[in-house]
Short mmCIF file of C-alpha atoms in Angstrom, two decimals:
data_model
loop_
_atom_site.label_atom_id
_atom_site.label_comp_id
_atom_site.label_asym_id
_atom_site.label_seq_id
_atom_site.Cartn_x
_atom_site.Cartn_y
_atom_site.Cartn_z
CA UNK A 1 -42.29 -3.07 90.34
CA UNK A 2 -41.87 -6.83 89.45
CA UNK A 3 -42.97 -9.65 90.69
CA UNK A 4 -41.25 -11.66 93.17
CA UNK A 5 -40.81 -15.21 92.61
CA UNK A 6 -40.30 -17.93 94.65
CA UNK A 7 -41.05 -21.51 94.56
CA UNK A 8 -39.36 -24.82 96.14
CA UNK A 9 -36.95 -26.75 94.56
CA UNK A 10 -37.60 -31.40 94.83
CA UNK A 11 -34.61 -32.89 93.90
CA UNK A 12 -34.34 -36.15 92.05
CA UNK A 13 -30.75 -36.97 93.86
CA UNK A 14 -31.28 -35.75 97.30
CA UNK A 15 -28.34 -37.19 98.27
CA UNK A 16 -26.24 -34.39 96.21
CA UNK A 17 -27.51 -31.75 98.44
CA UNK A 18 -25.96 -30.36 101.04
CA UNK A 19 -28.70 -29.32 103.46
CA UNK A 20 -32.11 -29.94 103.83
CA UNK A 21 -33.20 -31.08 100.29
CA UNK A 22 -36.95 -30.66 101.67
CA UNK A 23 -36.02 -26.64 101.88
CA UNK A 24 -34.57 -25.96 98.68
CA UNK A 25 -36.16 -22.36 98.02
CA UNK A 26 -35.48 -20.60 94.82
CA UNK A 27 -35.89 -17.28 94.34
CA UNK A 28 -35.57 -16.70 90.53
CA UNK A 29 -36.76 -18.96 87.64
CA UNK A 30 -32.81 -18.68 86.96
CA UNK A 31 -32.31 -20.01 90.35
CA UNK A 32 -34.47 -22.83 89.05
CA UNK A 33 -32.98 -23.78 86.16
CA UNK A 34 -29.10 -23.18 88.08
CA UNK A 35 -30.73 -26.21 90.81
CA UNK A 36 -32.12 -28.36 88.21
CA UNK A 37 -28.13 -27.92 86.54
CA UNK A 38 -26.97 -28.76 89.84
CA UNK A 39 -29.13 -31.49 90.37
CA UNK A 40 -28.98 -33.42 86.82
CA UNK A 41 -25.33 -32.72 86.27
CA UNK A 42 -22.90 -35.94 87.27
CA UNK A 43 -20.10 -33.82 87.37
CA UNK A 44 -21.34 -31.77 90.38
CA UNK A 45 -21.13 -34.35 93.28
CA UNK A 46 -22.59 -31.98 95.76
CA UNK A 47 -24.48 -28.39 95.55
CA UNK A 48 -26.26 -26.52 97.99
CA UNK A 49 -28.23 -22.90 98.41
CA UNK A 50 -28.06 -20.68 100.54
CA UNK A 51 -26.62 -22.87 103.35
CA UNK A 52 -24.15 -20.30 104.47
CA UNK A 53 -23.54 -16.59 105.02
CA UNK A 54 -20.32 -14.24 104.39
CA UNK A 55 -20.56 -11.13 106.65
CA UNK A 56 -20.20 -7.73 104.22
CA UNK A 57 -19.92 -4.09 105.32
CA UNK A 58 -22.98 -2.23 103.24
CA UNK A 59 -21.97 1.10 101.45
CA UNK A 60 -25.32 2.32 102.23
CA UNK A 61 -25.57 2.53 105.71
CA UNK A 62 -21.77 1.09 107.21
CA UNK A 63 -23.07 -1.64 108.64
CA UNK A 64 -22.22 -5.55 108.58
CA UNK A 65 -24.76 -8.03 106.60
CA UNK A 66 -25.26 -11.07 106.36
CA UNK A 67 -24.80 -11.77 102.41
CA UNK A 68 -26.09 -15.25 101.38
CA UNK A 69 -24.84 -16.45 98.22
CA UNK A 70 -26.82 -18.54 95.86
CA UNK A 71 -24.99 -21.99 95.52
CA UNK A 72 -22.22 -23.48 96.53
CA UNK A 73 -21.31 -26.48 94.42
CA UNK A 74 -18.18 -29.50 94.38
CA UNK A 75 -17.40 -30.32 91.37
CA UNK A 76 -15.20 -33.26 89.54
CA UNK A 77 -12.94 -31.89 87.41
CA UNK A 78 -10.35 -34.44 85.67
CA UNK A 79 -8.75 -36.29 88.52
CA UNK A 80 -10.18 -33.43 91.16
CA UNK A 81 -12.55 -31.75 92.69
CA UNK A 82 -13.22 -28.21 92.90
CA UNK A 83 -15.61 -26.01 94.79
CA UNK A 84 -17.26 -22.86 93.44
CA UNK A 85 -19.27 -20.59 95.36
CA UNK A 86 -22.04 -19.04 93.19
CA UNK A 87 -24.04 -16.06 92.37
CA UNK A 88 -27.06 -16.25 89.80
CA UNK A 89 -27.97 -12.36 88.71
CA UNK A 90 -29.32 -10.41 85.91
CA UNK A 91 -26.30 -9.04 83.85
CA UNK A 92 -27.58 -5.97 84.01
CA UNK A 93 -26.85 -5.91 87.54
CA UNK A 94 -23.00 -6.31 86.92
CA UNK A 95 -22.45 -3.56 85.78
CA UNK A 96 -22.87 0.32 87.07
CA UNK A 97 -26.19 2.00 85.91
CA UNK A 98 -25.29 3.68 82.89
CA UNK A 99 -25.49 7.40 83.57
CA UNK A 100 -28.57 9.68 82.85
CA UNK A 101 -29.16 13.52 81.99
CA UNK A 102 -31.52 13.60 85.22
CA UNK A 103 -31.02 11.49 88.32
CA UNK A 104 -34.38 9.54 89.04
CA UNK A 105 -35.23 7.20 91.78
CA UNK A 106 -34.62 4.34 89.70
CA UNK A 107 -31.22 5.44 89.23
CA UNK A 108 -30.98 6.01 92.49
CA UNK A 109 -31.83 2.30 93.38
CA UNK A 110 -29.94 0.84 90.63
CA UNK A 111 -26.88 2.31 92.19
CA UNK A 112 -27.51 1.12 95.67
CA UNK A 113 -27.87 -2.63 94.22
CA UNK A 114 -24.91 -2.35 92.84
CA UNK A 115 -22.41 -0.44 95.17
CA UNK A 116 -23.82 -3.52 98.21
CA UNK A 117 -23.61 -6.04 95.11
CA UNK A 118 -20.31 -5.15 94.76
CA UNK A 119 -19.14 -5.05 98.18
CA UNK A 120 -21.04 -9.21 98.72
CA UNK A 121 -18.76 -9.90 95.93
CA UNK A 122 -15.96 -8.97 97.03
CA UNK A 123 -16.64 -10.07 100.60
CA UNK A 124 -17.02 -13.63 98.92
CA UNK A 125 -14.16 -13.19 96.81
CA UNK A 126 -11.90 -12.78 99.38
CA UNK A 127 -13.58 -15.45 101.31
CA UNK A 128 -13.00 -18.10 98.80
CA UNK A 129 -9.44 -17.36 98.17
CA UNK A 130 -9.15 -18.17 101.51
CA UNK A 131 -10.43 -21.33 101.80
CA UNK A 132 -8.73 -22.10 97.64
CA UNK A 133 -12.68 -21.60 96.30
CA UNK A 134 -13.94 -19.96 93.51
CA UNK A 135 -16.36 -17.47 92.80
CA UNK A 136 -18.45 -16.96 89.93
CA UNK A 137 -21.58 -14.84 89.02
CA UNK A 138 -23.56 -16.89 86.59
CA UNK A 139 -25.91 -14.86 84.63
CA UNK A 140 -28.83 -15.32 81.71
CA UNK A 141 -25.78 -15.23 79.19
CA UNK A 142 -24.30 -18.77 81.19
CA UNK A 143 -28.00 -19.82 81.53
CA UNK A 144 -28.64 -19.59 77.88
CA UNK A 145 -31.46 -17.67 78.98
CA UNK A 146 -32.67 -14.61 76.04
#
């Protein structure tokens, strides 16, 4: 199994972040790189991670989560802002395991990730059409990450 990784994030514009910018934990080195984006761009006036929660009903057991997406950002588009609620993920997690002549546990897991990915995503798609957000899932491709 991998390794996890997780380190904290020291902005150089505090003020951009929504939240405690003393508590900025990243999870992923693409979580990293997404916060340092965040954090250099001067088109995104505000960002934040992980400051919020959208509840989701899990496919594997029924029950309602708490799903925490990644960023949330504001950003100055033309002669307006916009807000985009984000997810940073491997592509290969986009996408349904592609099928295999035995069923193992890996495909087994892979599965699981991505029936409750799918039901976070669309528990925070309908969440930002109701507040006129958008969603996006950002992955290595967006990153320019190989």
């Amino acid at each position: 199994m991998g390794q996890t990784y997780k380190s904290l994030y020291k902005p150089e514009n505090p003020s951009k972040y929504k939240g405690n910018p003393n508590n900025i934990i990243c999870r992923s080195s693409w979580e990293r790189k997404f916060c340092r984006y965040c954090d250099l761009n001067e088109k995104i006036v505000q960002w934040g991670s992980e400051e919020f929660h959208i509840p989701y009903i899990s496919p594997v057991d029924g029950r309602v989560h708490r799903y925490y997406p990644d960023f949330i950002i504001k950003v100055k588009e033309k002669h307006e802002y916009k807000v985009y609620v984000v997810e940073v993920k491997p592509l290969k997690q986009t996408a349904p395991p592609k099928k295999r002549a035995r069923v193992t546990q890996s495909y087994i897991t892979e599965s699981k990730t991505y029936a409750v990915n799918q039901a976070k995503w669309k528990a925070a798609e309908e969440f930002c059409a109701d507040r006129c957000i958008e969603f996006k899932i950002v992955t290595e491709k967006e990153l320019g990450i190989k």
